[in-house]
């Protein structure tokens, strides 16, 4: 079977790419080993981060770096055995944390962030899943005044530069918004522009349903069978080989693994993260995602319960789970909000696909005619899936891109 475009990967990024290309008249096939939105796109905090212009940089303070390296902070956990493999990537990540480079990343990310929620909303309406969406923003909460004041200063600068809105709130303001939270916090920031969803997996599947209902093919295949052929690309599905003139790599943290046999090396790492769902005791409710900044976890009301999402773990790709961050912050979360018991037996584990400058790769892959990159969205894959798809589709179809695509070229490395 022949198609115009083959999209490998059915997370939110790949599903969005397939849907956008289809809307632009391309006969598109989507392939994955699993159904839509069941890997990294399932396990996030469910926030469409309209405010997410500033990246998550590597710390520059030596004391904090040492603290991270010794696994003293809940925000990060390092597998020391993985350090020889991770060290080159971590060094590049550290270099990109210089203030001028962080600001360059923010300026490059802003055109995508500016349109991310608008693009999502159009598809949410088309898919009829508006009931999944909350326009309540999210809270960043602090137990001490000094870090709160520093955050307010930083967000004031971001507001002036990029128009990112927020409200500073005190203890009473927190209780007014979320009366079932403990009164441990001196204050916080209400980030008002983002939306959140109660079921990221359901949203990804709804987008995949839009693709299928419009005639799109979604087939089961192993992306490792990708090969270049005369006139395009081929992959072997469970029902036989399929070909297309163009192929899009949208495999999140697996993208580098697929490209390596083709002689293409990219500095992609996976920041691993865990989550667990809990019930709520009594009549306790939570109306929006809440970030405990000091302990680096997020509580989000989800369809399956209250989801606790951890910080980043640095490990070898495919290493066995070590959910020590979850175990460390769970008692803190239970004091912060009246969580009941765990809903699942085993913590979920996924990996955020990160390039060292915290910008995605959305571009043709040099030297491989018809091969395209759409991965490396770091902490913002759920946020940027649809708007990345728009930019990619504009390039593939030869339209004028809505923004300069140069910052996202894969050959910038």
Short mmCIF file of C-alpha atoms in Angstrom, two decimals:
data_model
loop_
_atom_site.label_atom_id
_atom_site.label_comp_id
_atom_site.label_asym_id
_atom_site.label_seq_id
_atom_site.Cartn_x
_atom_site.Cartn_y
_atom_site.Cartn_z
CA UNK A 1 0.00 0.00 0.00
CA UNK A 2 1.31 3.47 -0.91
CA UNK A 3 0.68 6.75 0.91
CA UNK A 4 1.87 10.30 0.65
CA UNK A 5 3.16 10.49 4.24
CA UNK A 6 4.03 7.86 6.82
CA UNK A 7 3.97 9.05 10.45
CA UNK A 8 5.78 6.86 12.95
CA UNK A 9 4.53 7.29 16.50
CA UNK A 10 0.98 7.65 17.84
CA UNK A 11 1.62 9.86 20.84
CA UNK A 12 0.10 13.32 20.85
CA UNK A 13 2.88 14.62 18.57
CA UNK A 14 2.49 11.90 15.95
CA UNK A 15 -1.31 11.83 16.05
CA UNK A 16 -1.36 15.59 15.61
CA UNK A 17 1.06 15.42 12.68
CA UNK A 18 -1.06 12.78 10.93
CA UNK A 19 -4.26 14.76 11.48
CA UNK A 20 -2.79 18.05 10.28
CA UNK A 21 -1.26 16.49 7.16
CA UNK A 22 -4.56 14.81 6.38
CA UNK A 23 -6.38 18.13 6.72
CA UNK A 24 -3.97 19.54 4.14
CA UNK A 25 -4.85 16.88 1.58
CA UNK A 26 -2.07 14.37 2.13
CA UNK A 27 -2.94 10.67 2.14
CA UNK A 28 -1.43 9.84 5.51
CA UNK A 29 -0.87 6.64 7.45
CA UNK A 30 -0.12 6.57 11.18
CA UNK A 31 1.77 3.58 12.62
CA UNK A 32 2.69 2.47 16.11
CA UNK A 33 3.11 -0.73 18.08
CA UNK A 34 0.37 0.37 20.49
CA UNK A 35 -2.92 2.32 20.34
CA UNK A 36 -2.86 6.12 20.39
CA UNK A 37 -1.63 8.11 23.40
CA UNK A 38 -0.66 5.18 25.63
CA UNK A 39 3.00 6.01 26.23
CA UNK A 40 4.45 9.38 27.32
CA UNK A 41 1.32 11.19 26.12
CA UNK A 42 -0.71 9.30 28.71
CA UNK A 43 1.36 10.05 31.76
CA UNK A 44 1.80 13.82 31.93
CA UNK A 45 0.28 16.38 34.30
CA UNK A 46 -2.39 17.25 31.73
CA UNK A 47 -1.53 20.95 31.37
CA UNK A 48 -1.61 22.78 28.05
CA UNK A 49 1.12 25.20 29.05
CA UNK A 50 0.24 28.46 27.35
CA UNK A 51 2.72 30.08 29.73
CA UNK A 52 5.57 27.63 29.06
CA UNK A 53 7.98 29.94 27.25
CA UNK A 54 10.90 29.63 29.64
CA UNK A 55 12.68 26.25 29.49
CA UNK A 56 13.69 24.04 32.42
CA UNK A 57 17.44 24.79 32.55
CA UNK A 58 20.22 22.79 34.14
CA UNK A 59 21.15 24.43 37.47
CA UNK A 60 24.13 26.78 37.38
CA UNK A 61 24.62 27.01 41.15
CA UNK A 62 27.40 24.62 42.22
CA UNK A 63 25.76 23.79 45.55
CA UNK A 64 22.57 22.80 43.81
CA UNK A 65 24.45 20.73 41.23
CA UNK A 66 26.17 18.82 44.04
CA UNK A 67 22.86 18.35 45.80
CA UNK A 68 21.32 16.97 42.61
CA UNK A 69 24.30 14.70 42.01
CA UNK A 70 23.96 13.25 45.53
CA UNK A 71 20.22 12.73 44.99
CA UNK A 72 19.27 14.99 47.87
CA UNK A 73 16.58 16.88 45.94
CA UNK A 74 13.19 15.40 45.00
CA UNK A 75 13.31 17.38 41.74
CA UNK A 76 15.91 15.07 40.19
CA UNK A 77 17.26 11.56 40.63
CA UNK A 78 20.44 10.32 38.95
CA UNK A 79 21.41 6.72 38.22
CA UNK A 80 25.15 6.96 38.75
CA UNK A 81 25.77 3.92 36.55
CA UNK A 82 24.24 5.84 33.68
CA UNK A 83 26.58 8.82 34.07
CA UNK A 84 29.19 7.74 31.47
CA UNK A 85 26.41 7.46 28.89
CA UNK A 86 24.58 10.62 29.97
CA UNK A 87 27.58 12.87 30.66
CA UNK A 88 27.97 14.30 27.11
CA UNK A 89 24.28 15.18 26.96
CA UNK A 90 24.30 16.63 30.49
CA UNK A 91 27.31 18.79 29.59
CA UNK A 92 25.50 20.20 26.55
CA UNK A 93 22.39 20.72 28.68
CA UNK A 94 24.50 22.60 31.24
CA UNK A 95 26.06 24.79 28.54
CA UNK A 96 22.61 25.70 27.23
CA UNK A 97 21.64 26.86 30.73
CA UNK A 98 23.75 30.02 30.35
CA UNK A 99 21.39 33.00 30.76
CA UNK A 100 21.80 34.24 27.20
CA UNK A 101 21.10 30.76 25.81
CA UNK A 102 18.06 30.29 28.03
CA UNK A 103 16.65 33.54 26.70
CA UNK A 104 17.42 32.51 23.13
CA UNK A 105 15.50 29.28 23.73
CA UNK A 106 12.59 31.22 25.20
CA UNK A 107 12.42 33.56 22.22
CA UNK A 108 12.52 30.60 19.84
CA UNK A 109 9.81 28.76 21.76
CA UNK A 110 7.46 31.74 22.04
CA UNK A 111 5.82 31.48 18.56
CA UNK A 112 4.85 27.87 19.29
CA UNK A 113 3.68 28.60 22.82
CA UNK A 114 1.65 31.62 21.69
CA UNK A 115 -0.52 29.48 19.40
CA UNK A 116 -0.54 26.19 21.30
CA UNK A 117 -3.85 26.57 23.12
CA UNK A 118 -5.66 28.10 20.14
CA UNK A 119 -4.72 25.09 18.01
CA UNK A 120 -5.75 22.61 20.70
CA UNK A 121 -9.11 24.35 21.18
CA UNK A 122 -10.05 24.06 17.51
CA UNK A 123 -9.49 20.29 17.58
CA UNK A 124 -11.13 19.89 21.00
CA UNK A 125 -14.27 21.52 19.61
CA UNK A 126 -14.17 19.43 16.45
CA UNK A 127 -13.72 16.24 18.47
CA UNK A 128 -16.52 17.16 20.89
CA UNK A 129 -14.40 16.67 24.01
CA UNK A 130 -14.73 20.06 25.64
CA UNK A 131 -15.86 18.30 28.82
CA UNK A 132 -12.25 17.17 29.34
CA UNK A 133 -10.94 20.74 29.56
CA UNK A 134 -10.68 23.09 32.56
CA UNK A 135 -9.89 26.77 32.12
CA UNK A 136 -8.70 27.18 35.70
CA UNK A 137 -4.96 27.65 35.15
CA UNK A 138 -2.71 26.06 37.75
CA UNK A 139 -1.05 26.96 41.05
CA UNK A 140 2.63 27.13 42.01
CA UNK A 141 2.81 27.05 45.81
CA UNK A 142 5.58 28.03 48.24
CA UNK A 143 6.22 27.40 51.91
CA UNK A 144 8.80 30.18 52.19
CA UNK A 145 8.64 33.82 51.15
CA UNK A 146 12.11 34.18 49.57
CA UNK A 147 11.62 31.71 46.68
CA UNK A 148 8.11 33.05 46.12
CA UNK A 149 9.44 36.60 45.81
CA UNK A 150 12.12 35.40 43.37
CA UNK A 151 9.49 33.65 41.26
CA UNK A 152 7.29 36.74 41.19
CA UNK A 153 10.25 38.80 39.95
CA UNK A 154 11.01 36.24 37.23
CA UNK A 155 7.40 35.98 36.14
CA UNK A 156 7.08 39.76 36.05
CA UNK A 157 9.97 39.83 33.58
CA UNK A 158 8.36 37.06 31.53
CA UNK A 159 5.07 38.94 31.54
CA UNK A 160 6.77 42.06 30.26
CA UNK A 161 8.70 40.18 27.56
CA UNK A 162 6.15 37.64 26.38
CA UNK A 163 2.76 38.67 27.79
CA UNK A 164 2.49 35.72 30.16
CA UNK A 165 -0.19 36.46 32.77
CA UNK A 166 -0.17 35.47 36.44
CA UNK A 167 -1.60 36.52 39.79
CA UNK A 168 0.34 36.48 43.03
CA UNK A 169 -1.81 35.03 45.82
CA UNK A 170 -1.41 34.83 49.59
CA UNK A 171 -2.45 32.11 52.04
CA UNK A 172 -6.06 33.27 51.99
CA UNK A 173 -6.06 33.34 48.21
CA UNK A 174 -4.89 29.73 48.09
CA UNK A 175 -7.64 28.65 50.44
CA UNK A 176 -10.23 30.53 48.39
CA UNK A 177 -9.21 28.68 45.24
CA UNK A 178 -8.48 25.26 46.78
CA UNK A 179 -10.10 24.98 50.23
CA UNK A 180 -9.04 21.36 50.77
CA UNK A 181 -5.31 22.07 50.54
CA UNK A 182 -3.39 22.24 53.81
CA UNK A 183 -2.48 25.74 54.98
CA UNK A 184 1.28 24.99 54.85
CA UNK A 185 1.93 27.57 52.15
CA UNK A 186 2.74 31.24 52.62
CA UNK A 187 1.55 32.05 49.13
CA UNK A 188 1.92 31.22 45.51
CA UNK A 189 1.38 32.12 41.90
CA UNK A 190 -1.81 31.46 39.98
CA UNK A 191 -0.78 30.97 36.36
CA UNK A 192 -4.00 31.86 34.62
CA UNK A 193 -3.56 31.26 30.88
CA UNK A 194 -3.02 27.48 30.69
CA UNK A 195 -5.84 24.98 30.42
CA UNK A 196 -5.71 21.47 31.84
CA UNK A 197 -7.46 18.25 30.96
CA UNK A 198 -8.87 15.47 33.08
CA UNK A 199 -7.65 12.69 30.79
CA UNK A 200 -4.68 13.30 28.44
CA UNK A 201 -5.01 9.80 26.99
CA UNK A 202 -8.67 10.40 26.09
CA UNK A 203 -7.75 13.67 24.37
CA UNK A 204 -5.04 11.98 22.30
CA UNK A 205 -7.42 9.20 21.34
CA UNK A 206 -10.08 11.75 20.38
CA UNK A 207 -7.62 13.37 17.96
CA UNK A 208 -6.77 9.92 16.57
CA UNK A 209 -10.50 9.27 16.09
CA UNK A 210 -10.78 12.49 14.07
CA UNK A 211 -8.00 11.19 11.84
CA UNK A 212 -9.63 7.78 11.38
CA UNK A 213 -13.13 9.15 10.81
CA UNK A 214 -11.78 11.28 7.96
CA UNK A 215 -10.37 8.17 6.29
CA UNK A 216 -6.91 8.02 7.88
CA UNK A 217 -5.22 4.64 8.27
CA UNK A 218 -3.81 3.68 11.69
CA UNK A 219 -1.77 0.49 11.46
CA UNK A 220 0.27 -1.65 13.85
CA UNK A 221 3.96 -1.73 12.97
CA UNK A 222 7.44 -1.82 14.43
CA UNK A 223 9.20 1.46 13.63
CA UNK A 224 12.55 -0.34 13.67
CA UNK A 225 11.66 -1.80 10.26
CA UNK A 226 11.84 1.66 8.66
CA UNK A 227 14.04 1.68 5.56
CA UNK A 228 14.70 3.97 2.65
CA UNK A 229 13.56 2.68 -0.75
CA UNK A 230 13.44 4.08 -4.25
CA UNK A 231 11.06 7.01 -4.17
CA UNK A 232 10.55 7.15 -0.42
CA UNK A 233 10.30 5.11 2.77
CA UNK A 234 8.93 1.75 3.82
CA UNK A 235 7.88 0.13 7.07
CA UNK A 236 6.55 -3.37 7.66
CA UNK A 237 3.18 -3.56 9.38
CA UNK A 238 1.47 -6.67 10.74
CA UNK A 239 -0.38 -6.84 7.41
CA UNK A 240 2.61 -6.29 5.16
CA UNK A 241 4.87 -3.46 3.96
CA UNK A 242 3.62 0.06 3.26
CA UNK A 243 5.43 2.87 1.45
CA UNK A 244 5.28 6.66 1.37
CA UNK A 245 7.23 9.46 -0.25
CA UNK A 246 7.70 11.18 3.12
CA UNK A 247 8.19 9.74 6.59
CA UNK A 248 7.90 11.61 9.89
CA UNK A 249 9.77 10.45 12.99
CA UNK A 250 7.48 11.34 15.89
CA UNK A 251 8.53 8.66 18.34
CA UNK A 252 9.39 10.81 21.34
CA UNK A 253 12.20 9.24 23.40
CA UNK A 254 12.52 6.34 20.91
CA UNK A 255 13.33 8.65 17.98
CA UNK A 256 17.12 8.48 18.35
CA UNK A 257 17.00 4.69 18.51
CA UNK A 258 15.15 4.55 15.17
CA UNK A 259 17.45 7.07 13.47
CA UNK A 260 20.74 5.55 14.60
CA UNK A 261 20.68 2.56 12.16
CA UNK A 262 20.19 5.11 9.38
CA UNK A 263 23.47 6.77 10.36
CA UNK A 264 21.76 9.75 11.98
CA UNK A 265 22.86 10.67 15.51
CA UNK A 266 20.90 13.16 17.59
CA UNK A 267 21.62 14.26 21.18
CA UNK A 268 18.30 13.07 22.58
CA UNK A 269 17.84 12.01 26.20
CA UNK A 270 14.79 10.93 28.15
CA UNK A 271 14.00 12.66 31.42
CA UNK A 272 12.08 9.89 33.12
CA UNK A 273 9.08 10.61 35.32
CA UNK A 274 6.58 8.66 37.40
CA UNK A 275 2.97 9.08 38.36
CA UNK A 276 0.41 7.44 40.59
CA UNK A 277 -3.34 8.01 41.05
CA UNK A 278 -5.03 8.30 44.44
CA UNK A 279 -8.52 8.62 45.73
CA UNK A 280 -9.61 11.63 47.80
CA UNK A 281 -10.83 11.22 51.35
CA UNK A 282 -14.28 12.41 52.31
CA UNK A 283 -15.62 15.24 50.18
CA UNK A 284 -12.17 16.67 49.33
CA UNK A 285 -11.88 18.11 45.83
CA UNK A 286 -9.15 19.68 43.73
CA UNK A 287 -10.12 22.08 40.92
CA UNK A 288 -6.85 22.52 39.04
CA UNK A 289 -3.24 21.25 38.90
CA UNK A 290 -1.13 22.28 41.89
CA UNK A 291 2.67 22.36 41.86
CA UNK A 292 4.54 22.02 45.16
CA UNK A 293 7.64 23.92 44.02
CA UNK A 294 9.84 22.95 46.95
CA UNK A 295 9.21 19.23 46.49
CA UNK A 296 8.88 19.23 42.69
CA UNK A 297 5.66 17.32 42.25
CA UNK A 298 2.28 18.14 40.73
CA UNK A 299 -1.15 17.05 41.92
CA UNK A 300 -3.75 17.06 39.13
CA UNK A 301 -7.42 16.06 39.29
CA UNK A 302 -7.86 13.34 36.68
CA UNK A 303 -10.60 10.97 35.55
CA UNK A 304 -8.77 8.11 37.32
CA UNK A 305 -8.23 10.05 40.56
CA UNK A 306 -5.74 12.60 41.83
CA UNK A 307 -2.55 12.14 39.80
CA UNK A 308 0.80 12.77 41.50
CA UNK A 309 3.49 13.45 38.89
CA UNK A 310 7.17 13.48 39.91
CA UNK A 311 10.24 15.39 38.81
CA UNK A 312 12.94 14.07 36.46
CA UNK A 313 14.99 10.91 36.69
CA UNK A 314 18.19 10.51 34.65
CA UNK A 315 18.84 6.89 33.74
CA UNK A 316 19.87 4.65 30.86
CA UNK A 317 17.21 4.24 28.23
CA UNK A 318 15.15 1.17 29.16
CA UNK A 319 16.57 0.85 32.68
CA UNK A 320 14.26 -0.80 35.24
CA UNK A 321 11.94 1.53 37.19
CA UNK A 322 13.23 3.08 40.43
CA UNK A 323 10.31 5.20 41.72
CA UNK A 324 12.21 6.62 44.70
CA UNK A 325 11.03 10.17 43.93
CA UNK A 326 7.42 9.06 44.15
CA UNK A 327 8.03 7.29 47.44
CA UNK A 328 9.81 10.35 48.79
CA UNK A 329 7.10 12.90 47.97
CA UNK A 330 4.02 10.73 48.55
CA UNK A 331 3.89 11.41 52.34
CA UNK A 332 4.32 15.14 51.65
CA UNK A 333 1.47 15.05 49.14
CA UNK A 334 -0.73 13.22 51.64
CA UNK A 335 -0.17 16.00 54.17
CA UNK A 336 -0.78 18.65 51.52
CA UNK A 337 -4.10 17.19 50.33
CA UNK A 338 -6.31 14.45 51.84
CA UNK A 339 -5.26 11.68 49.47
CA UNK A 340 -6.71 8.24 49.97
CA UNK A 341 -4.98 5.02 48.92
CA UNK A 342 -3.21 4.30 45.66
CA UNK A 343 -5.50 3.40 42.78
CA UNK A 344 -2.94 1.33 40.81
CA UNK A 345 -0.61 -1.43 41.92
CA UNK A 346 2.42 -0.13 40.04
CA UNK A 347 3.62 3.45 39.39
CA UNK A 348 3.53 4.55 35.77
CA UNK A 349 6.91 5.37 34.18
CA UNK A 350 7.54 7.43 31.04
CA UNK A 351 10.29 9.55 29.53
CA UNK A 352 10.20 13.15 28.36
CA UNK A 353 12.25 13.36 25.12
CA UNK A 354 14.74 16.20 25.56
CA UNK A 355 17.29 17.84 23.30
CA UNK A 356 19.98 19.81 25.15
CA UNK A 357 18.64 23.27 24.28
CA UNK A 358 15.08 22.35 25.33
CA UNK A 359 13.65 23.07 21.87
CA UNK A 360 12.02 20.43 19.67
CA UNK A 361 13.31 19.20 16.33
CA UNK A 362 10.73 20.05 13.65
CA UNK A 363 12.52 19.89 10.31
CA UNK A 364 13.69 17.87 7.35
CA UNK A 365 16.56 15.52 8.16
CA UNK A 366 19.54 16.50 5.98
CA UNK A 367 20.86 13.87 3.62
CA UNK A 368 17.70 11.76 3.77
CA UNK A 369 15.21 12.90 1.16
CA UNK A 370 11.66 12.82 2.49
CA UNK A 371 12.58 12.07 6.12
CA UNK A 372 11.32 14.53 8.74
CA UNK A 373 11.90 15.10 12.46
CA UNK A 374 9.13 15.95 14.89
CA UNK A 375 10.38 15.04 18.36
CA UNK A 376 12.30 16.34 21.38
CA UNK A 377 9.45 18.41 22.85
CA UNK A 378 10.87 17.92 26.39
CA UNK A 379 8.26 18.78 29.06
CA UNK A 380 5.87 20.26 26.49
CA UNK A 381 4.92 17.44 24.13
CA UNK A 382 1.29 17.48 25.24
CA UNK A 383 1.25 21.27 24.90
CA UNK A 384 2.98 21.53 21.53
CA UNK A 385 1.65 18.52 19.62
CA UNK A 386 -0.94 20.31 17.45
CA UNK A 387 1.04 23.51 16.82
CA UNK A 388 4.19 21.50 15.96
CA UNK A 389 2.03 19.55 13.52
CA UNK A 390 0.96 22.76 11.84
CA UNK A 391 4.55 23.90 11.34
CA UNK A 392 5.66 20.49 10.10
CA UNK A 393 2.72 20.18 7.68
CA UNK A 394 3.39 23.63 6.27
CA UNK A 395 6.96 22.61 5.50
CA UNK A 396 6.04 19.24 4.00
CA UNK A 397 3.34 20.74 1.77
CA UNK A 398 5.52 23.65 0.68
CA UNK A 399 3.42 26.35 2.32
CA UNK A 400 4.94 29.38 3.99
CA UNK A 401 5.51 28.45 7.65
CA UNK A 402 3.62 30.58 10.17
CA UNK A 403 6.92 31.23 11.94
CA UNK A 404 10.62 30.95 11.16
CA UNK A 405 11.42 27.23 11.44
CA UNK A 406 15.20 27.68 11.65
CA UNK A 407 15.42 27.38 15.48
CA UNK A 408 13.92 23.89 15.29
CA UNK A 409 16.19 22.45 12.61
CA UNK A 410 17.70 19.15 13.64
CA UNK A 411 21.08 20.09 12.12
CA UNK A 412 21.52 22.91 14.67
CA UNK A 413 23.49 20.34 16.66
#
